[in-house]
Every structure is written in C-alpha cells, then in structure tokens.
Coordinates of C-alpha atoms in Angstrom, one line a residue:
Chain A
X19 CA 0.0 0.0 0.0
X20 CA 1.4 3.4 -0.9
X21 CA 1.9 5.8 1.9
X22 CA 0.8 9.5 1.3
X23 CA 4.5 10.3 0.8
X24 CA 4.7 7.7 -2.0
X25 CA 1.5 9.2 -3.5
X26 CA 3.1 12.6 -3.6
X27 CA 6.1 11.2 -5.5
X28 CA 3.7 10.0 -8.3
X29 CA 3.2 13.4 -9.7
X30 CA 6.5 14.9 -8.6
X31 CA 4.5 17.8 -7.0
X32 CA 2.9 18.3 -3.7
X33 CA -0.3 16.7 -4.9
X34 CA -1.3 13.0 -5.0
X35 CA -2.3 11.6 -8.4
X36 CA -6.0 11.6 -9.0
X37 CA -7.6 8.2 -9.5
X38 CA -8.7 6.9 -12.9
X39 CA -12.1 8.3 -13.7
X40 CA -14.8 6.4 -15.5
X41 CA -18.2 7.7 -16.5
X42 CA -19.8 4.9 -18.4
X43 CA -21.0 1.5 -17.2
X44 CA -19.5 -0.4 -20.1
X45 CA -16.0 1.2 -19.4
X46 CA -16.1 0.4 -15.7
X47 CA -17.2 -3.2 -16.4
X48 CA -14.2 -3.6 -18.6
X49 CA -11.8 -2.2 -16.1
X50 CA -13.3 -4.4 -13.3
X51 CA -13.1 -7.4 -15.6
X52 CA -9.4 -6.7 -16.1
X53 CA -8.9 -6.4 -12.3
X54 CA -10.8 -9.7 -11.8
X55 CA -8.6 -11.5 -14.2
X56 CA -6.3 -11.7 -11.1
X57 CA -8.2 -14.2 -8.9
X58 CA -6.6 -12.7 -5.8
X59 CA -8.1 -9.3 -6.5
X60 CA -10.4 -7.9 -3.7
X61 CA -12.5 -5.0 -5.0
X62 CA -13.9 -2.5 -2.5
X63 CA -16.6 0.0 -3.3
X64 CA -17.3 3.3 -1.4
X65 CA -20.6 4.6 -2.8
X66 CA -20.9 8.4 -2.2
X67 CA -22.7 11.5 -3.4
X68 CA -19.4 13.4 -3.4
X69 CA -18.4 16.6 -1.7
X70 CA -16.1 14.6 0.5
X71 CA -15.4 15.2 4.2
X72 CA -13.4 13.2 6.6
X73 CA -16.3 10.7 7.0
X74 CA -16.0 9.8 3.3
X75 CA -12.2 9.7 3.6
X76 CA -12.4 7.3 6.5
X77 CA -14.4 4.9 4.4
X78 CA -11.8 5.1 1.6
X79 CA -9.1 4.5 4.1
X80 CA -10.9 1.4 5.4
X81 CA -11.4 0.1 1.9
X82 CA -7.7 0.8 1.1
X83 CA -6.7 -1.2 4.1
X84 CA -8.9 -4.2 3.2
X85 CA -8.9 -4.3 -0.6
X86 CA -6.5 -4.5 -3.5
X87 CA -8.6 -2.3 -5.7
X88 CA -10.8 0.6 -4.4
X89 CA -13.6 2.2 -6.4
X90 CA -15.4 5.3 -5.2
X91 CA -18.6 6.1 -6.9
X92 CA -19.7 9.8 -7.0
X93 CA -23.3 10.2 -7.9
X94 CA -25.9 12.6 -6.6
X95 CA -28.8 10.1 -6.9
X96 CA -32.1 11.8 -8.0
X97 CA -34.1 8.8 -6.9
X98 CA -33.4 9.3 -3.3
X99 CA -34.5 13.0 -3.2
X100 CA -38.1 14.0 -2.7
X101 CA -39.6 16.6 -5.0
X102 CA -39.2 19.4 -2.4
X103 CA -35.7 18.4 -1.4
X104 CA -32.3 19.7 -2.2
X105 CA -31.3 17.7 -5.3
X106 CA -30.5 20.8 -7.3
X107 CA -28.6 22.6 -4.5
X108 CA -26.8 19.5 -3.2
X109 CA -23.1 20.6 -2.9
X110 CA -20.8 19.3 -5.7
X111 CA -17.0 19.7 -6.2
X112 CA -15.7 16.9 -8.4
X113 CA -12.2 18.4 -8.8
X114 CA -11.6 18.5 -5.1
X115 CA -13.2 15.1 -4.6
X116 CA -10.8 13.5 -7.1
X117 CA -7.8 15.1 -5.4
X118 CA -9.0 13.9 -2.0
X119 CA -9.6 10.4 -3.3
X120 CA -6.2 10.4 -4.9
X121 CA -4.6 11.2 -1.5
X122 CA -6.4 8.1 -0.1
X123 CA -4.9 6.0 -2.9
X124 CA -8.3 5.2 -4.5
X125 CA -7.8 3.4 -7.8
X126 CA -10.9 4.4 -9.7
X127 CA -13.7 6.9 -9.4
X128 CA -17.0 6.0 -11.1
X129 CA -18.8 9.3 -11.9
X130 CA -21.8 8.4 -14.0
X131 CA -24.3 10.8 -15.5
X132 CA -28.0 10.6 -14.4
X133 CA -28.8 9.4 -17.9
X134 CA -26.4 6.5 -17.6
X135 CA -28.0 5.4 -14.3
X136 CA -31.6 6.1 -15.2
X137 CA -31.9 6.0 -19.0
X138 CA -35.2 6.7 -20.8
X139 CA -37.8 4.1 -19.9
X140 CA -36.2 3.2 -16.6
X141 CA -38.8 1.6 -14.4
X142 CA -37.6 -0.9 -11.8
X143 CA -37.1 -0.2 -8.2
X144 CA -35.8 -2.1 -5.2
X145 CA -38.3 -1.6 -2.4
X146 CA -37.2 -2.1 1.2
X147 CA -39.9 -3.1 3.7
X148 CA -40.7 -2.1 7.3
X149 CA -37.0 -1.1 8.0
X150 CA -37.5 1.9 5.7
X151 CA -40.8 3.1 7.1
X152 CA -39.9 4.8 10.3
X153 CA -37.4 7.6 11.2
X154 CA -36.1 9.3 8.0
X155 CA -38.4 7.1 5.9
X156 CA -41.4 8.7 7.5
X157 CA -40.4 12.2 6.5
X158 CA -38.7 11.2 3.2
X159 CA -41.1 8.9 1.4
X160 CA -39.3 7.0 -1.4
X161 CA -35.9 8.0 -0.1
X162 CA -34.8 4.5 0.9
X163 CA -36.3 3.0 -2.3
X164 CA -34.0 5.4 -4.2
X165 CA -31.0 4.4 -2.0
X166 CA -31.6 0.6 -2.2
X167 CA -32.1 0.9 -6.0
X168 CA -28.9 2.8 -6.7
X169 CA -26.9 0.6 -4.4
X170 CA -28.3 -2.5 -6.1
X171 CA -27.3 -1.1 -9.4
X172 CA -23.8 -0.2 -8.2
X173 CA -23.4 -3.7 -6.7
X174 CA -24.3 -5.1 -10.1
X175 CA -22.1 -2.8 -12.1
X176 CA -19.0 -3.0 -9.9
X177 CA -19.5 -6.4 -8.3
X178 CA -17.4 -5.5 -5.3
X179 CA -16.3 -7.9 -2.6
X180 CA -16.9 -5.3 0.0
X181 CA -18.9 -2.1 0.2
X182 CA -18.4 0.7 2.8
X183 CA -21.0 2.9 4.4
X184 CA -21.0 5.4 7.2
X185 CA -22.9 4.9 10.5
X186 CA -24.0 8.5 10.3
X187 CA -26.8 7.3 8.0
X188 CA -27.7 4.4 10.3
X189 CA -31.0 3.7 8.8
X190 CA -29.5 3.7 5.3
X191 CA -26.8 1.2 6.5
X192 CA -29.5 -1.0 8.0
X193 CA -31.6 -0.9 4.8
X194 CA -28.6 -1.8 2.7
X195 CA -27.6 -4.7 5.0
X196 CA -31.2 -6.0 4.8
X197 CA -31.3 -5.6 1.0
X198 CA -27.9 -7.2 0.6
X199 CA -29.0 -10.2 2.6
X200 CA -32.5 -10.5 1.2
X201 CA -31.5 -10.2 -2.5
X202 CA -28.4 -12.5 -1.9
X203 CA -25.8 -10.0 -3.1
X204 CA -22.4 -11.6 -2.7
X205 CA -21.1 -8.4 -1.0
X206 CA -19.8 -7.8 2.5
X207 CA -21.4 -4.6 3.8
X208 CA -19.1 -2.7 6.2
X209 CA -20.4 0.1 8.3
X210 CA -17.8 2.5 9.7
X211 CA -18.1 4.9 12.7
X212 CA -19.3 8.4 12.5
X213 CA -16.6 11.0 12.1
X214 CA -17.3 14.1 14.2
X215 CA -16.1 17.7 14.3
X216 CA -14.4 18.9 17.5
X217 CA -17.7 20.1 18.9
X218 CA -19.3 16.7 18.3
X219 CA -21.3 17.6 15.1
X220 CA -21.4 14.6 12.8
X221 CA -19.7 15.4 9.5
X222 CA -22.1 15.7 6.6
X223 CA -21.9 17.3 3.2
X224 CA -25.1 19.2 4.2
X225 CA -23.3 21.0 7.0
X226 CA -22.0 23.3 4.2
X227 CA -25.5 24.7 4.0
X228 CA -25.3 26.1 7.5
X229 CA -24.8 29.8 8.3
X230 CA -22.3 30.6 11.1
X231 CA -25.3 31.2 13.4
X232 CA -26.9 27.9 12.4
X233 CA -23.7 26.0 12.7
X234 CA -23.4 27.2 16.3
X235 CA -26.8 25.5 17.0
X236 CA -25.8 22.2 15.3
X237 CA -24.1 20.5 18.4
X238 CA -27.6 20.2 20.0
X239 CA -28.1 16.9 18.1
X240 CA -25.1 15.2 19.5
X241 CA -25.7 16.7 23.0
X242 CA -29.1 15.1 23.0
X243 CA -27.6 11.7 22.1
X244 CA -25.0 12.1 24.8
X245 CA -27.7 13.0 27.3
X246 CA -29.5 9.8 26.3
X247 CA -26.3 7.8 26.7
X248 CA -25.7 9.4 30.1
X249 CA -29.2 8.7 31.3
X250 CA -28.9 5.0 30.3
X251 CA -25.5 4.9 32.0
X252 CA -27.2 6.2 35.2
X253 CA -29.9 3.5 35.0
X254 CA -32.7 4.9 33.0
X255 CA -34.3 2.2 30.8
X256 CA -37.6 3.8 29.7
X257 CA -37.5 4.9 26.1
X258 CA -40.3 7.4 26.6
X259 CA -38.3 9.2 29.3
X260 CA -35.1 9.0 27.3
X261 CA -36.9 10.4 24.2
X262 CA -38.3 13.2 26.3
X263 CA -34.8 14.0 27.5
X264 CA -33.5 14.1 24.0
X265 CA -36.3 16.4 22.8
X266 CA -35.7 18.7 25.8
X267 CA -31.9 18.9 25.0
X268 CA -32.5 19.7 21.3
X269 CA -35.0 22.3 22.4
X270 CA -36.7 24.6 20.0
X271 CA -36.0 28.1 18.9
X272 CA -36.3 30.2 15.8
X273 CA -33.4 28.2 14.2
X274 CA -34.0 24.7 15.5
X275 CA -37.0 22.4 14.7
X276 CA -36.8 18.9 16.0
X277 CA -38.1 16.2 13.6
X278 CA -37.7 13.0 15.6
X279 CA -35.9 11.6 18.6
X280 CA -36.2 7.8 18.9
X281 CA -34.8 4.8 20.5
X282 CA -34.7 1.9 18.0
X283 CA -33.4 -1.6 17.4
X284 CA -30.1 -1.0 15.5
X285 CA -30.8 -3.8 13.0
X286 CA -34.6 -3.5 12.3
X287 CA -35.0 0.2 13.1
X288 CA -38.2 -0.7 15.1
X289 CA -38.8 1.5 18.2
X290 CA -37.9 -0.2 21.5
X291 CA -39.9 0.7 24.6
X292 CA -37.1 -0.4 27.0
X293 CA -33.3 -0.1 26.7
X294 CA -32.5 -3.6 28.0
X295 CA -29.9 -4.3 25.4
X296 CA -27.9 -2.2 22.9
X297 CA -30.1 0.3 21.1
X298 CA -29.7 3.1 18.7
X299 CA -30.6 6.6 19.7
X300 CA -31.4 8.6 16.6
X301 CA -32.3 12.2 16.0
X302 CA -33.2 14.5 13.2
X303 CA -33.8 18.2 13.2
X304 CA -33.8 21.2 11.0
X305 CA -31.4 23.9 11.7
X306 CA -32.7 26.8 9.6
X307 CA -33.6 25.1 6.3
X308 CA -31.0 22.3 6.7
X309 CA -32.1 18.9 7.8
X310 CA -29.4 17.2 9.9
X311 CA -29.4 13.7 11.4
X312 CA -27.3 12.0 14.0
X313 CA -27.2 8.8 16.1
X314 CA -25.4 6.9 18.8
X315 CA -25.4 3.3 19.9
X316 CA -26.2 3.1 23.6
X317 CA -25.9 0.1 25.9
X318 CA -27.4 -0.5 29.3
Chain B
X5 CA -21.6 -32.0 -26.0
X6 CA -22.9 -35.4 -25.0
X7 CA -25.7 -36.9 -27.2
X8 CA -28.6 -38.6 -25.4
X9 CA -26.9 -41.9 -26.4
X10 CA -23.7 -40.8 -24.6
X11 CA -25.8 -39.8 -21.6
X12 CA -27.3 -43.3 -21.4
X13 CA -23.9 -44.8 -21.3
X14 CA -23.0 -42.8 -18.2
X15 CA -25.0 -45.0 -15.9
X16 CA -24.7 -48.2 -18.0
X17 CA -28.5 -48.4 -17.9
X18 CA -31.2 -46.9 -20.0
X19 CA -31.3 -43.8 -17.8
X20 CA -29.2 -40.7 -18.0
X21 CA -27.4 -39.7 -14.9
X22 CA -29.3 -37.1 -12.8
X23 CA -27.5 -33.8 -12.3
X24 CA -25.9 -32.8 -9.1
X25 CA -28.5 -31.4 -6.7
X26 CA -27.8 -28.5 -4.3
X27 CA -30.4 -27.2 -1.9
X28 CA -28.4 -24.5 0.0
X29 CA -27.3 -21.1 -1.2
X30 CA -23.8 -21.5 0.4
X31 CA -23.3 -24.8 -1.3
X32 CA -24.3 -23.6 -4.7
X33 CA -22.1 -20.5 -4.3
X34 CA -19.2 -22.8 -3.6
X35 CA -19.9 -25.0 -6.6
X36 CA -20.2 -22.0 -8.9
X37 CA -17.0 -20.4 -7.5
X38 CA -15.2 -23.7 -8.4
X39 CA -16.6 -23.6 -12.0
X40 CA -15.6 -19.9 -12.3
X41 CA -12.0 -20.7 -11.4
X42 CA -11.8 -21.6 -15.1
X43 CA -12.0 -18.2 -16.7
X44 CA -13.4 -19.8 -19.9
X45 CA -16.5 -21.1 -18.0
X46 CA -19.9 -19.9 -19.3
X47 CA -22.7 -20.5 -16.8
X48 CA -26.3 -20.8 -18.0
X49 CA -29.3 -20.7 -15.8
X50 CA -32.8 -22.0 -16.5
X51 CA -35.1 -20.8 -13.7
X52 CA -38.2 -23.0 -13.4
X53 CA -40.9 -24.0 -11.0
X54 CA -40.4 -27.6 -12.0
X55 CA -42.9 -30.2 -13.4
X56 CA -41.0 -30.2 -16.7
X57 CA -42.5 -30.4 -20.1
X58 CA -40.9 -30.0 -23.5
X59 CA -40.9 -26.2 -23.1
X60 CA -38.6 -26.4 -20.1
X61 CA -36.5 -29.0 -21.9
X62 CA -36.1 -26.8 -24.9
X63 CA -34.6 -24.1 -22.6
X64 CA -32.2 -26.6 -21.1
X65 CA -31.2 -27.7 -24.6
X66 CA -30.5 -24.1 -25.6
X67 CA -28.5 -23.5 -22.5
X68 CA -26.6 -26.8 -23.1
X69 CA -25.7 -25.6 -26.6
X70 CA -24.4 -22.1 -25.4
X71 CA -22.9 -22.8 -22.0
X72 CA -20.2 -24.9 -20.5
X73 CA -22.1 -25.3 -17.2
X74 CA -25.9 -25.5 -17.0
X75 CA -27.8 -24.8 -13.8
X76 CA -31.6 -25.5 -13.6
X77 CA -33.4 -24.0 -10.6
X78 CA -36.5 -25.7 -9.4
X79 CA -38.5 -23.5 -7.0
X80 CA -42.2 -23.0 -6.7
X81 CA -42.0 -19.3 -5.7
X82 CA -44.6 -18.4 -3.1
X83 CA -44.0 -14.6 -3.8
X84 CA -45.5 -14.9 -7.3
X85 CA -48.7 -16.5 -6.2
X86 CA -51.7 -14.5 -5.0
X87 CA -53.6 -15.6 -1.8
X88 CA -56.3 -17.3 -3.8
X89 CA -54.0 -18.9 -6.4
X90 CA -52.7 -22.4 -6.8
X91 CA -49.5 -22.3 -4.7
X92 CA -50.4 -25.4 -2.7
X93 CA -51.7 -27.5 -5.6
X94 CA -49.1 -26.5 -8.1
X95 CA -47.8 -29.7 -9.6
X96 CA -44.5 -31.1 -8.4
X97 CA -42.5 -34.1 -9.3
X98 CA -38.8 -33.7 -8.4
X99 CA -37.7 -37.2 -9.2
X100 CA -39.0 -37.1 -12.8
X101 CA -37.7 -33.5 -13.2
X102 CA -34.2 -34.6 -12.2
X103 CA -34.2 -37.5 -14.6
X104 CA -35.4 -35.3 -17.4
X105 CA -32.8 -32.7 -16.6
X106 CA -30.2 -35.4 -16.6
X107 CA -31.2 -36.4 -20.1
X108 CA -30.5 -32.8 -21.2
X109 CA -27.1 -33.0 -19.7
X110 CA -27.8 -30.4 -17.1
X111 CA -24.9 -30.1 -14.7
X112 CA -26.6 -28.8 -11.5
X113 CA -30.1 -28.6 -10.1
X114 CA -30.7 -25.9 -7.5
X115 CA -33.6 -26.9 -5.4
X116 CA -33.9 -24.5 -2.5
X117 CA -36.4 -24.6 0.3
X118 CA -38.8 -21.7 0.8
X119 CA -37.0 -20.9 4.0
X120 CA -33.7 -20.6 2.2
X121 CA -35.1 -18.1 -0.3
X122 CA -37.4 -16.2 2.1
X123 CA -35.9 -16.6 5.6
X124 CA -37.6 -15.1 8.6
X125 CA -37.6 -11.3 8.4
X126 CA -37.3 -11.3 4.7
X127 CA -38.5 -7.8 3.5
X128 CA -37.1 -6.6 0.2
X129 CA -38.8 -6.7 -3.1
X130 CA -37.9 -5.8 -6.7
X131 CA -40.8 -3.8 -8.0
X132 CA -41.2 -3.6 -11.8
X133 CA -43.1 -0.6 -13.1
X134 CA -45.6 0.0 -15.9
X135 CA -44.6 -3.1 -17.8
X136 CA -46.1 -5.3 -15.0
X137 CA -49.4 -3.4 -14.7
X138 CA -51.4 -4.7 -17.7
X139 CA -52.3 -8.2 -19.0
X140 CA -51.6 -10.8 -16.3
X141 CA -50.4 -8.0 -13.9
X142 CA -53.9 -6.7 -13.7
X143 CA -55.4 -10.0 -12.7
X144 CA -52.5 -11.1 -10.6
X145 CA -51.4 -8.2 -8.4
X146 CA -48.0 -8.7 -7.0
X147 CA -47.2 -11.6 -9.4
X148 CA -44.5 -9.9 -11.3
X149 CA -43.0 -8.4 -8.2
X150 CA -42.6 -11.9 -6.9
X151 CA -41.1 -13.0 -10.3
X152 CA -38.7 -10.1 -10.5
X153 CA -37.6 -10.6 -6.9
X154 CA -36.9 -14.3 -7.1
X155 CA -35.1 -13.9 -10.5
X156 CA -32.9 -11.1 -9.0
X157 CA -32.1 -13.4 -6.1
X158 CA -31.2 -16.3 -8.5
X159 CA -29.1 -14.0 -10.6
X160 CA -27.2 -13.0 -7.5
X161 CA -26.8 -16.5 -6.1
X162 CA -25.8 -18.2 -9.4
X163 CA -24.3 -15.2 -11.3
X164 CA -25.0 -16.8 -14.6
X165 CA -23.7 -15.4 -17.9
X166 CA -27.0 -16.3 -19.6
X167 CA -30.5 -17.0 -18.3
X168 CA -33.2 -18.7 -20.4
X169 CA -36.9 -18.0 -20.3
X170 CA -39.9 -19.1 -22.4
X171 CA -41.9 -16.9 -24.6
X172 CA -45.0 -18.5 -23.3
X173 CA -44.8 -16.2 -20.4
X174 CA -44.2 -13.2 -22.6
X175 CA -44.9 -10.5 -20.0
X176 CA -42.7 -12.3 -17.5
X177 CA -39.9 -12.3 -20.1
X178 CA -40.4 -8.6 -20.8
X179 CA -40.4 -7.8 -17.1
X180 CA -37.2 -9.7 -16.6
X181 CA -35.5 -8.1 -19.6
X182 CA -36.5 -4.7 -18.2
X183 CA -35.3 -5.5 -14.7
X184 CA -32.0 -7.0 -15.9
X185 CA -31.3 -3.8 -17.9
X186 CA -32.6 -1.4 -15.2
X187 CA -30.7 -3.0 -12.4
X188 CA -27.6 -3.5 -14.5
X189 CA -27.4 -7.3 -14.0
X190 CA -24.5 -8.6 -16.1
X191 CA -26.7 -11.4 -17.5
X192 CA -27.8 -12.1 -21.1
X193 CA -31.5 -12.8 -21.0
X194 CA -32.5 -15.3 -23.7
X195 CA -36.2 -15.9 -24.5
X196 CA -37.0 -19.1 -26.4
X197 CA -40.1 -19.8 -28.5
X198 CA -43.2 -21.4 -27.2
X199 CA -43.4 -25.2 -27.5
X200 CA -46.9 -26.4 -28.5
X201 CA -48.8 -29.6 -28.4
X202 CA -49.9 -31.1 -31.8
X203 CA -53.2 -29.2 -31.5
X204 CA -51.5 -25.9 -30.9
X205 CA -52.0 -25.7 -27.1
X206 CA -48.9 -24.0 -25.5
X207 CA -47.2 -26.4 -23.1
X208 CA -47.7 -25.4 -19.5
X209 CA -47.3 -27.3 -16.2
X210 CA -50.8 -26.1 -15.4
X211 CA -52.2 -28.1 -18.4
X212 CA -52.0 -31.0 -16.0
X213 CA -55.0 -29.5 -14.1
X214 CA -57.3 -29.9 -17.1
X215 CA -59.9 -32.7 -17.3
X216 CA -60.3 -34.4 -20.7
X217 CA -63.3 -32.3 -21.5
X218 CA -61.5 -29.1 -20.5
X219 CA -58.4 -30.0 -22.4
X220 CA -60.5 -30.4 -25.5
X221 CA -61.5 -26.7 -25.1
X222 CA -57.9 -25.5 -24.6
X223 CA -57.0 -25.0 -28.3
X224 CA -59.3 -22.0 -28.5
X225 CA -56.6 -19.7 -27.1
X226 CA -54.2 -20.5 -30.0
X227 CA -57.0 -20.5 -32.5
X228 CA -57.8 -16.9 -31.4
X229 CA -54.1 -15.9 -31.8
X230 CA -54.0 -17.5 -35.3
X231 CA -57.2 -15.7 -36.3
X232 CA -55.6 -12.4 -35.2
X233 CA -52.5 -13.3 -37.3
X234 CA -54.6 -14.2 -40.3
X235 CA -56.6 -11.0 -40.0
X236 CA -53.4 -8.9 -39.9
X237 CA -52.0 -10.9 -42.9
X238 CA -55.2 -10.0 -44.8
X239 CA -54.7 -6.3 -44.0
X240 CA -56.5 -5.6 -40.8
X241 CA -54.6 -3.1 -38.7
X242 CA -57.2 -1.9 -36.1
X243 CA -56.4 -3.5 -32.7
X244 CA -60.0 -3.0 -31.5
X245 CA -61.3 -5.2 -34.4
X246 CA -58.5 -7.8 -33.9
X247 CA -59.3 -8.0 -30.2
X248 CA -63.0 -8.4 -31.0
X249 CA -62.1 -11.3 -33.4
X250 CA -60.0 -13.0 -30.7
X251 CA -62.7 -12.6 -28.1
X252 CA -65.2 -14.1 -30.6
X253 CA -62.9 -17.0 -31.4
X254 CA -62.3 -17.8 -27.7
X255 CA -66.1 -17.6 -27.2
X256 CA -67.6 -18.4 -23.9
X257 CA -69.4 -21.5 -22.6
X258 CA -69.7 -23.2 -19.2
X259 CA -66.1 -24.3 -19.5
X260 CA -64.4 -21.2 -21.0
X261 CA -64.2 -17.8 -19.5
X262 CA -62.0 -15.2 -21.3
X263 CA -59.9 -13.0 -19.1
X264 CA -58.2 -10.8 -21.7
X265 CA -57.3 -10.6 -25.4
X266 CA -54.9 -7.7 -26.2
X267 CA -52.6 -6.4 -28.8
X268 CA -49.5 -4.9 -27.1
X269 CA -46.0 -3.7 -27.8
X270 CA -43.7 -6.8 -27.3
X271 CA -41.1 -4.8 -25.3
X272 CA -43.2 -2.5 -23.1
X273 CA -46.5 -4.5 -22.9
X274 CA -48.4 -1.3 -23.6
X275 CA -51.6 -1.7 -25.7
X276 CA -51.2 -0.6 -29.3
X277 CA -54.2 0.8 -31.2
X278 CA -52.8 0.0 -34.7
X279 CA -50.7 -3.0 -35.9
X280 CA -48.3 -1.0 -38.0
X281 CA -45.2 -3.0 -36.8
X282 CA -44.6 -6.2 -35.0
X283 CA -47.0 -6.6 -32.1
X284 CA -47.8 -9.2 -29.5
X285 CA -51.3 -10.8 -29.5
X286 CA -51.8 -12.1 -25.9
X287 CA -54.7 -13.9 -24.4
X288 CA -55.7 -15.4 -21.1
X289 CA -58.7 -17.5 -20.2
X290 CA -60.0 -19.8 -17.6
X291 CA -60.8 -23.3 -18.8
X292 CA -62.8 -24.7 -15.8
X293 CA -60.7 -23.5 -12.8
X294 CA -57.5 -23.5 -14.7
X295 CA -56.0 -20.2 -15.9
X296 CA -54.2 -20.5 -19.2
X297 CA -52.3 -17.9 -21.2
X298 CA -50.9 -17.8 -24.7
X299 CA -49.4 -15.3 -27.2
X300 CA -48.2 -14.9 -30.7
X301 CA -45.9 -12.3 -32.4
X302 CA -47.8 -10.9 -35.4
X303 CA -46.4 -8.6 -38.1
X304 CA -48.2 -6.5 -40.7

C-alpha cells in the first residue's frame, strides 16, 4: 500500500495523483473485468454523493486497508431525493473530490451521469420493507427506495467484494444490510463509525448549507444523544423518558426544529420501549432550512 | 456435448445420470466459484418451477448448446402466487424432473427450500413498473414483483452469464429483460419460442390440471391468436377489431371464460391501437378452474 509520501512522488509535485475516472457503465465493467482476471483481487466500493469530508475519507481508508482495488462512486442520486428536497442545490465539487480520493490512494472513481444510471424508460425499483418506514423514511417517502435501487445497481455494475457505508446514515446502512442479505448479493457490507467535528457535530456534506449562526446550534443533536447515553448509564431504561430528555436537549428556537428523537433496534429500526440491550438513539432536526441527522449506539 | 446416447452410457442403464443437486445457497455458491475458477466457463441458468415439459427441456437444450455449465433452478416461488391462487396445488415431481434434466445433460439442479429463499424477516422486493401493470399483472397483483424478486435473487446466487426464459410467459420475459437492464445485471436474457402440443396448445405445467373435457377446449386460445395473425395478414390493422375477433374465437361457454385478449408492444406490454409494426397478441382465459395464457408475435 502506498503511503501518502509515496503518493506525492507520483506526480512529482505536492499533490497526489488523482484516480482513474470512468463515467460509463461499459467502461467500468471492462476495467473491473481486467482487475478480476487476477483471482486474488479484492474489490472495495465506497458509494458516495461526493463533496467529500473526513467521513468519506475514513471509508476510503478502510477500503484501502482491506482491498486490492478501491472504487469510489460519486453520484448525486435523484431517486433518493423528494420533490421538495435539495437535489439541485446539493453541494458538488468533483475536482476537489478527485484530489482527496487520490490522496487516499483510491484506484478508480465512477462518476456516471444521471442518464447512464436512469436511462429513458427506466422503471424498476428495489423496495425495502418495514425497515424503511420509520425515522427518516417517514419524513422522506421514497428515499430508501432510491437508496436501495442505486446501491443494487452499483453492486451489479462494480460487483465489489466489500462495500463501505457510514454509520451517520444508520437507517440507510440497515436498509442496505437488509437488502444485501434479502437479495443475496455476494457483497460484504461494512459500516464505519461516524466522524465528528471537534464540537461533536457529525460530519455531513449538508453542513456546508449552515450559516455561522446555524452551525453554532448544530451541536444540540449530539448533545441530545450524549444526554440519552448518560441517562442510560445512570440506569434509565424507559425509552419514553429518554426520548423526552433528547427532545428537551434539542430544544426549539427560531433556528432549531426537531423532527424526531427515537430509540430503536439497531438492525430493524423498530422502536424499542425499554433499553435492556444495545439500542440506537437517533435524532433528526432542521437547523434553519438544513435537515441534519445523528445517532449513537447506547448500551445499558 | 454429449448426445442422449452418450448420456445413457453414463450409468450403464437406460437412464441418463441425474445432475448434481444442491439445496443451499452457500453450497451452490461454492460450486459456482469452483466452476468460475476456469475463466473460460460460461454459466447458463434455467429458472423454473419444475414439473418439466418440452418447453422447459427446450430451454435446457438451448443452455446446453451455449454454455459450459448449466444450472436449472426448481423452486415454486410463493411470492409470485396470489392468496387465492394455486400455490399449494401447483404440480410437483422432483424425481422425474431430475431424470429429465439429466437427459438434457444439465450439470446442476438448484432446489432450495422456501426458508432458504425467504428466511424469517425477509422484507425486500424488486418492483417492476408499468410493464407489470397490464395483462396478467392486472389480474395477478404482486405476481411480477414476486417473479422479479426471485429472479434477481437467483441471478445474485448463481451469477449466470446467460439465463433462459420461455416466450409462453411473454410478459414475464419482458419484465425480466427490463429488470435486468434497469438494475444492471450482467446477465444475457434469452427468450426461447413457445413449444406447442400437436393441437396448438402451448405447453404449461398447469395443463395437468385440465380434465379431458377441459383439455378439448384449450385450443381456443391458440385459435384466437391464429385468427388475429390471419386478419393482420389480410390487411386488418385496427387493434379493436382484432381484439374483437380474438374474443369471438375464444367464445364463452360453461367451461371457457375469457380474461383478456390484447394487442401490445412486445417490449413494453403497452396496448397498441394499430398494428403498423410487429406486435404481440396475448390472451388469457380460464378453462374450468385453470387459468391458461398464450401469445403470438404478429407482423403486418
């Protein structure tokens, strides 16, 4: 594995080489077939919507550690955005993304067009069940259908041995684990921990939407989760009381509007009434116009 | 490729050897991985619900011709049966099926249990769109969702290069082509012609339900399709008139109840008003309690 220093030497400048970039499905299939001609090859996929932060980079690093060939896909997936959501304003910066991926020694970036992924006449969707109904699924109908569909497509295009997702999107990770098992994809799904800013805010490409004043409010989500963890550590088991505590911590003012604060089973995303085993505390709130989510595994 | 005579010699008796049988997903994955260690291997899959007739055998023969390793799956898929349909009475005869597959030189039969395919907690479905709404989709809600889901699973388990389906189930074939393209499965879908009995009746495992009296009525479906073909050959282009002709030919009596008679686009299954290019004439009727379907490509 090349160290960052070795990367720098590739271009003879201070920058790492950017990875190969492929925009078409047929081209990426050909590249992967070439890689697969070595039976020892281990292909890792990091599916992303781009605008990389340290959370994405931690997934690439994990893939780089485990796999001989690392593919990062960069695709802002229209199917997972609702009609009133931020598809058009979602932040994009491909040049910077490729440089950052290069520094993590990523081999290949798959950057398809919307037309390549959803050509005219496209009409098949992967529909997750109960796991996609609560939490974010309740406020974003169709969101997880879009996620499951694009990930199924990426699995079929790239046929990775391993695929890497962030725990920040805990319900997404659970949906993908479920889909991968249910549809018998021969892919190992790996979920990596949330990367946080110094004040506890979970890194998210959407944090770039926040004004300075809004950003100052953002830590309330993690504070609510820590309060829940603390309460459980002190013996509280009643999910209703813990949820109330989270709601109180998030509070409400002209900038902050809570969407949900739940205690759920980490695999099924079903609400649990009592924290008698490991559970997931999950919160969503709007800070200004920006919807943020966060979560924390808590154990009695 | 072994001839039937060569097959017989395998066992030294009058019977061909039966293929390997695998009932678990992990075992079949292991077998296929072994086959794939030869990079020249070409894996063909014939997905079936068993109770083989010459239609199934023609698919196996086509797969045998094209592929180095032929897998036949035998699975009566609960997800594609409606609550009032014939899941429990669907005909089954595994011993005979294995012998027949052996004569076609099939390498491996995949015969999973329902629990292996839909384990506890199963909750992900592949949902085809408009293509699955008309024709059989209208009378069998959820049917094509069940078909698309199990075929997606079989594609992921067996990872075939080619998969073989019969034109008798024309809408099913169209749904699977669409799904395979939409979800980027790296599988070539091959659809083979209908095999018919001497009186024109399309072979179907469900024909075994028919009493002698009912079986005598069954040719009306094909007769209606031939009448449509004849009318088009004689210059008729108006789908309404052709449909009327098909309905008249099927007729109605205490044994025969027509379900639909349509002229559709062979790829999209959308109704076409005018037969100005190749179209699919498709009919469904109940003969007694047995639902039969048939279709014919007709060209102006």
